[in-house]
Amino acid sequence: MAGQSALITGGAKRVGREIALALACAGANIIVHYRSSSHKAEELADELRGIGVNAWTIQADFSDTAGVESVIDRAIDLAGPVQILINNASAFPLSEFETVTFDDVVNSITTDAWAPFALGRRFGQTPDAKHIVNLIDTRVYGDYDWRHFAYHAAKNMLALFTKMSAIKLAPRVAVNGVAPGLILPPEGKPQSYIETLKYELPLQRIGDPKFVAEAVLYLVTSEFVTGQVIFVDGGRHIREAGRG
């Protein structure tokens, strides 16, 4: 991947950070997008430069739809040609079936479906684009997240956008997804928040952000895979089928 550049949305921390480190270790230059974590983004950029690649940071709030697509052009202005887009940024607000509002649904769709779609569409128009990877969620396949109703609906939409974009951006750009499962607890929650759930998984253990990064690295180095979603979930997506 030496000489290639990757834009990673929500790249300053958690899973996004691990993806940035994995791609940098493979030789890619990294543009770290953040919304509010400027200090963590700059710290990560310094760490990436220490690996021996170039790194930049870029700020954008994807709840502002007017500025979403311009992030691609801003990234190219910073780094030159960009070959890889990783749509990792996401919001995870509580919303339940009984109380979810129109605004809840619109806000989740804006950040978790529209923003990655719009970024991918604009990226696909640039001459050097090669790979797009969307971070989805294993629960959109055969399971429901009733405590995060709007988020769940938006991630379902992103899963559909991933396959549709793979068709429309072919043959030049490959579009794939990664669907993580129990990797990290929600921000502000302890590890014990998800630890008790591991026994529901076929592999009966919690994942590591590095496992997600490995799947992303595979997809952005593959020459013949598009329209696919890789589950990094310990088998969670097949749990219900196994019970049947």
CSV table of C-alpha atoms in Angstrom, one decimal:
chain,number,residue,atom,x,y,z
A,1,MET,CA,0.0,0.0,0.0
A,2,ALA,CA,3.0,2.3,-0.1
A,3,GLY,CA,2.2,5.6,-1.7
A,4,GLN,CA,-1.6,5.2,-1.4
A,5,SER,CA,-3.6,7.5,0.8
A,6,ALA,CA,-6.7,6.6,2.9
A,7,LEU,CA,-9.4,8.9,4.4
A,8,ILE,CA,-10.8,7.4,7.6
A,9,THR,CA,-13.9,9.1,9.0
A,10,GLY,CA,-14.2,8.9,12.8
A,11,GLY,CA,-10.6,7.9,12.7
A,12,ALA,CA,-9.3,9.5,15.9
A,13,LYS,CA,-10.2,6.8,18.4
A,14,ARG,CA,-11.7,3.3,19.1
A,15,VAL,CA,-12.1,1.2,15.9
A,16,GLY,CA,-11.2,4.0,13.6
A,17,ARG,CA,-7.9,4.4,15.3
A,18,GLU,CA,-7.0,0.7,14.9
A,19,ILE,CA,-7.9,0.9,11.2
A,20,ALA,CA,-5.6,3.9,10.8
A,21,LEU,CA,-2.8,2.1,12.5
A,22,ALA,CA,-3.3,-1.1,10.4
A,23,LEU,CA,-3.3,0.8,7.1
A,24,ALA,CA,-0.3,2.9,8.1
A,25,CYS,CA,1.7,-0.2,9.0
A,26,ALA,CA,0.9,-1.5,5.5
A,27,GLY,CA,2.4,1.7,4.1
A,28,ALA,CA,-0.6,3.9,3.5
A,29,ASN,CA,-0.7,7.6,4.2
A,30,ILE,CA,-3.7,8.5,6.4
A,31,ILE,CA,-6.2,11.4,6.6
A,32,VAL,CA,-7.8,11.2,10.0
A,33,HIS,CA,-11.3,12.8,10.1
A,34,TYR,CA,-12.8,13.8,13.4
A,35,ARG,CA,-15.8,15.7,14.6
A,36,SER,CA,-14.8,16.9,18.0
A,37,SER,CA,-11.8,14.8,19.1
A,38,SER,CA,-9.1,17.2,17.8
A,39,HIS,CA,-6.6,16.3,20.5
A,40,LYS,CA,-6.9,12.6,19.9
A,41,ALA,CA,-6.7,13.1,16.1
A,42,GLU,CA,-3.5,15.1,16.3
A,43,GLU,CA,-2.0,12.5,18.7
A,44,LEU,CA,-2.8,9.7,16.3
A,45,ALA,CA,-1.4,11.7,13.4
A,46,ASP,CA,1.9,12.1,15.2
A,47,GLU,CA,1.9,8.4,16.0
A,48,LEU,CA,1.3,7.5,12.3
A,49,ARG,CA,4.1,9.8,11.2
A,50,GLY,CA,6.3,7.9,13.7
A,51,ILE,CA,5.5,4.7,11.7
A,52,GLY,CA,6.9,6.4,8.6
A,53,VAL,CA,3.9,7.6,6.7
A,54,ASN,CA,2.3,11.0,6.1
A,55,ALA,CA,-0.7,11.9,8.2
A,56,TRP,CA,-3.2,14.8,8.3
A,57,THR,CA,-6.3,15.6,10.2
A,58,ILE,CA,-9.5,17.1,8.9
A,59,GLN,CA,-12.6,18.2,10.9
A,60,ALA,CA,-16.2,17.9,9.8
A,61,ASP,CA,-19.6,17.5,11.5
A,62,PHE,CA,-21.6,15.1,9.4
A,63,SER,CA,-24.9,16.3,10.9
A,64,ASP,CA,-24.4,19.3,8.7
A,65,THR,CA,-25.4,17.8,5.3
A,66,ALA,CA,-24.2,20.9,3.4
A,67,GLY,CA,-20.5,20.2,4.0
A,68,VAL,CA,-20.4,16.4,3.8
A,69,GLU,CA,-19.2,15.9,0.2
A,70,SER,CA,-16.7,18.7,0.4
A,71,VAL,CA,-14.7,16.6,2.9
A,72,ILE,CA,-13.5,14.5,-0.1
A,73,ASP,CA,-12.1,17.6,-1.9
A,74,ARG,CA,-10.6,18.9,1.3
A,75,ALA,CA,-8.8,15.6,1.8
A,76,ILE,CA,-7.4,15.6,-1.7
A,77,ASP,CA,-6.3,19.2,-1.2
A,78,LEU,CA,-4.4,18.1,1.9
A,79,ALA,CA,-2.9,14.8,0.7
A,80,GLY,CA,-3.1,14.7,-3.0
A,81,PRO,CA,-4.6,11.6,-4.7
A,82,VAL,CA,-6.7,9.5,-2.3
A,83,GLN,CA,-7.3,5.9,-3.2
A,84,ILE,CA,-9.2,4.6,-0.2
A,85,LEU,CA,-12.2,5.8,1.8
A,86,ILE,CA,-13.2,4.2,5.1
A,87,ASN,CA,-16.6,5.3,6.3
A,88,ASN,CA,-16.3,4.5,10.0
A,89,ALA,CA,-17.9,7.6,11.7
A,90,SER,CA,-21.1,6.8,13.5
A,91,ALA,CA,-23.5,8.1,16.1
A,92,PHE,CA,-25.2,5.7,18.6
A,93,PRO,CA,-28.0,7.5,20.4
A,94,LEU,CA,-30.6,5.8,22.4
A,95,SER,CA,-34.0,5.5,20.8
A,96,GLU,CA,-36.8,3.0,21.3
A,97,PHE,CA,-39.7,1.9,19.2
A,98,GLU,CA,-42.3,3.3,21.5
A,99,THR,CA,-40.7,6.8,21.8
A,100,VAL,CA,-38.6,7.3,18.7
A,101,THR,CA,-39.3,10.6,17.0
A,102,PHE,CA,-39.1,11.8,13.4
A,103,ASP,CA,-36.1,13.9,14.3
A,104,ASP,CA,-34.4,10.9,15.9
A,105,VAL,CA,-34.7,8.9,12.7
A,106,VAL,CA,-33.7,11.8,10.5
A,107,ASN,CA,-30.6,12.5,12.6
A,108,SER,CA,-29.5,8.9,12.6
A,109,ILE,CA,-30.0,8.5,8.8
A,110,THR,CA,-28.1,11.8,8.3
A,111,THR,CA,-24.9,10.6,10.1
A,112,ASP,CA,-25.0,6.8,9.7
A,113,ALA,CA,-26.4,6.4,6.2
A,114,TRP,CA,-26.5,9.6,4.1
A,115,ALA,CA,-23.1,10.9,5.1
A,116,PRO,CA,-21.2,7.7,4.1
A,117,PHE,CA,-23.3,7.4,1.0
A,118,ALA,CA,-22.7,11.0,-0.1
A,119,LEU,CA,-19.0,10.7,0.7
A,120,GLY,CA,-18.7,7.5,-1.2
A,121,ARG,CA,-20.6,8.9,-4.2
A,122,ARG,CA,-18.3,12.0,-4.4
A,123,PHE,CA,-15.2,9.9,-3.8
A,124,GLY,CA,-16.2,7.6,-6.6
A,125,GLN,CA,-16.1,10.6,-9.0
A,126,THR,CA,-12.5,11.3,-8.2
A,127,PRO,CA,-9.9,9.8,-10.7
A,128,ASP,CA,-7.8,7.9,-8.2
A,129,ALA,CA,-10.6,6.2,-6.1
A,130,LYS,CA,-10.2,2.5,-5.7
A,131,HIS,CA,-11.8,1.2,-2.5
A,132,ILE,CA,-14.6,2.1,-0.2
A,133,VAL,CA,-15.3,0.2,3.0
A,134,ASN,CA,-18.4,1.0,5.1
A,135,LEU,CA,-18.6,0.0,8.7
A,136,ILE,CA,-22.1,-1.4,9.3
A,137,ASP,CA,-23.2,-3.5,12.3
A,138,THR,CA,-23.8,-7.2,12.6
A,139,ARG,CA,-27.3,-6.6,14.1
A,140,VAL,CA,-28.7,-5.4,10.8
A,141,TYR,CA,-28.6,-9.1,9.7
A,142,GLY,CA,-31.2,-11.3,11.5
A,143,ASP,CA,-31.3,-9.3,14.8
A,144,TYR,CA,-32.8,-6.1,16.1
A,145,ASP,CA,-31.3,-3.4,18.4
A,146,TRP,CA,-34.5,-2.3,20.1
A,147,ARG,CA,-32.7,0.3,22.3
A,148,HIS,CA,-31.2,2.0,19.3
A,149,PHE,CA,-34.1,1.9,16.9
A,150,ALA,CA,-33.1,4.9,14.7
A,151,TYR,CA,-29.4,3.8,14.5
A,152,HIS,CA,-30.5,0.3,13.6
A,153,ALA,CA,-32.7,1.5,10.8
A,154,ALA,CA,-29.9,3.8,9.5
A,155,LYS,CA,-27.3,1.0,9.4
A,156,ASN,CA,-29.8,-1.2,7.5
A,157,MET,CA,-30.0,1.6,4.9
A,158,LEU,CA,-26.1,1.8,4.8
A,159,ALA,CA,-26.0,-1.9,4.2
A,160,LEU,CA,-28.3,-1.5,1.2
A,161,PHE,CA,-26.3,1.6,0.0
A,162,THR,CA,-23.1,-0.5,0.1
A,163,LYS,CA,-24.4,-3.0,-2.4
A,164,MET,CA,-26.1,-0.4,-4.6
A,165,SER,CA,-22.9,1.7,-4.7
A,166,ALA,CA,-20.8,-1.4,-5.6
A,167,ILE,CA,-22.9,-1.7,-8.7
A,168,LYS,CA,-23.0,2.0,-9.7
A,169,LEU,CA,-19.3,2.6,-9.0
A,170,ALA,CA,-18.0,-0.5,-10.8
A,171,PRO,CA,-15.8,-1.4,-12.5
A,172,ARG,CA,-13.3,1.2,-11.2
A,173,VAL,CA,-14.2,1.4,-7.5
A,174,ALA,CA,-14.8,-1.6,-5.2
A,175,VAL,CA,-17.3,-1.0,-2.4
A,176,ASN,CA,-17.6,-3.4,0.5
A,177,GLY,CA,-18.7,-3.4,4.2
A,178,VAL,CA,-17.5,-4.7,7.5
A,179,ALA,CA,-20.1,-5.6,10.2
A,180,PRO,CA,-18.5,-5.7,13.6
A,181,GLY,CA,-20.2,-7.3,16.6
A,182,LEU,CA,-19.2,-7.3,20.3
A,183,ILE,CA,-16.0,-5.4,20.0
A,184,LEU,CA,-16.1,-2.4,22.3
A,185,PRO,CA,-18.8,-1.2,24.8
A,186,PRO,CA,-20.5,2.1,23.9
A,187,GLU,CA,-18.5,5.2,24.9
A,188,GLY,CA,-18.9,5.8,28.6
A,189,LYS,CA,-19.7,2.2,29.4
A,190,PRO,CA,-17.4,-0.3,31.1
A,191,GLN,CA,-16.1,-3.5,29.4
A,192,SER,CA,-18.5,-5.4,31.7
A,193,TYR,CA,-21.4,-3.9,29.8
A,194,ILE,CA,-20.8,-6.3,27.0
A,195,GLU,CA,-18.8,-9.0,28.8
A,196,THR,CA,-21.9,-11.0,29.9
A,197,LEU,CA,-23.1,-11.1,26.3
A,198,LYS,CA,-20.2,-13.1,25.0
A,199,TYR,CA,-21.7,-16.5,25.9
A,200,GLU,CA,-24.5,-15.9,23.4
A,201,LEU,CA,-21.9,-16.0,20.6
A,202,PRO,CA,-20.7,-19.2,18.9
A,203,LEU,CA,-17.1,-18.3,19.6
A,204,GLN,CA,-18.0,-17.1,23.2
A,205,ARG,CA,-15.5,-14.3,23.4
A,206,ILE,CA,-15.4,-10.5,22.9
A,207,GLY,CA,-13.7,-9.2,19.8
A,208,ASP,CA,-10.8,-6.8,19.5
A,209,PRO,CA,-10.7,-3.6,17.3
A,210,LYS,CA,-7.7,-5.1,15.6
A,211,PHE,CA,-9.9,-7.8,14.1
A,212,VAL,CA,-12.0,-5.2,12.4
A,213,ALA,CA,-8.9,-3.5,11.1
A,214,GLU,CA,-7.7,-6.8,9.7
A,215,ALA,CA,-10.9,-7.2,7.7
A,216,VAL,CA,-10.7,-3.7,6.4
A,217,LEU,CA,-7.1,-4.2,5.4
A,218,TYR,CA,-8.1,-7.3,3.5
A,219,LEU,CA,-10.8,-5.5,1.6
A,220,VAL,CA,-8.7,-2.5,0.5
A,221,THR,CA,-5.9,-4.8,-0.8
A,222,SER,CA,-8.2,-7.2,-2.6
A,223,GLU,CA,-8.5,-6.8,-6.4
A,224,PHE,CA,-11.6,-9.0,-7.0
A,225,VAL,CA,-14.1,-8.4,-4.1
A,226,THR,CA,-16.9,-6.0,-4.2
A,227,GLY,CA,-20.5,-5.7,-2.9
A,228,GLN,CA,-19.6,-7.9,0.1
A,229,VAL,CA,-20.0,-7.6,3.9
A,230,ILE,CA,-17.5,-9.3,6.2
A,231,PHE,CA,-18.9,-10.2,9.6
A,232,VAL,CA,-16.4,-9.7,12.4
A,233,ASP,CA,-18.7,-10.7,15.2
A,234,GLY,CA,-17.8,-14.1,16.6
A,235,GLY,CA,-20.6,-15.7,14.7
A,236,ARG,CA,-23.4,-13.4,16.1
A,237,HIS,CA,-25.1,-13.1,12.8
A,238,ILE,CA,-25.7,-16.8,12.5
A,239,ARG,CA,-26.8,-17.3,16.1
A,240,GLU,CA,-30.5,-17.2,15.3
A,241,ALA,CA,-30.2,-19.6,12.4
A,242,GLY,CA,-28.3,-22.0,14.6
A,243,ARG,CA,-31.0,-22.0,17.2
A,244,GLY,CA,-33.6,-22.9,14.5
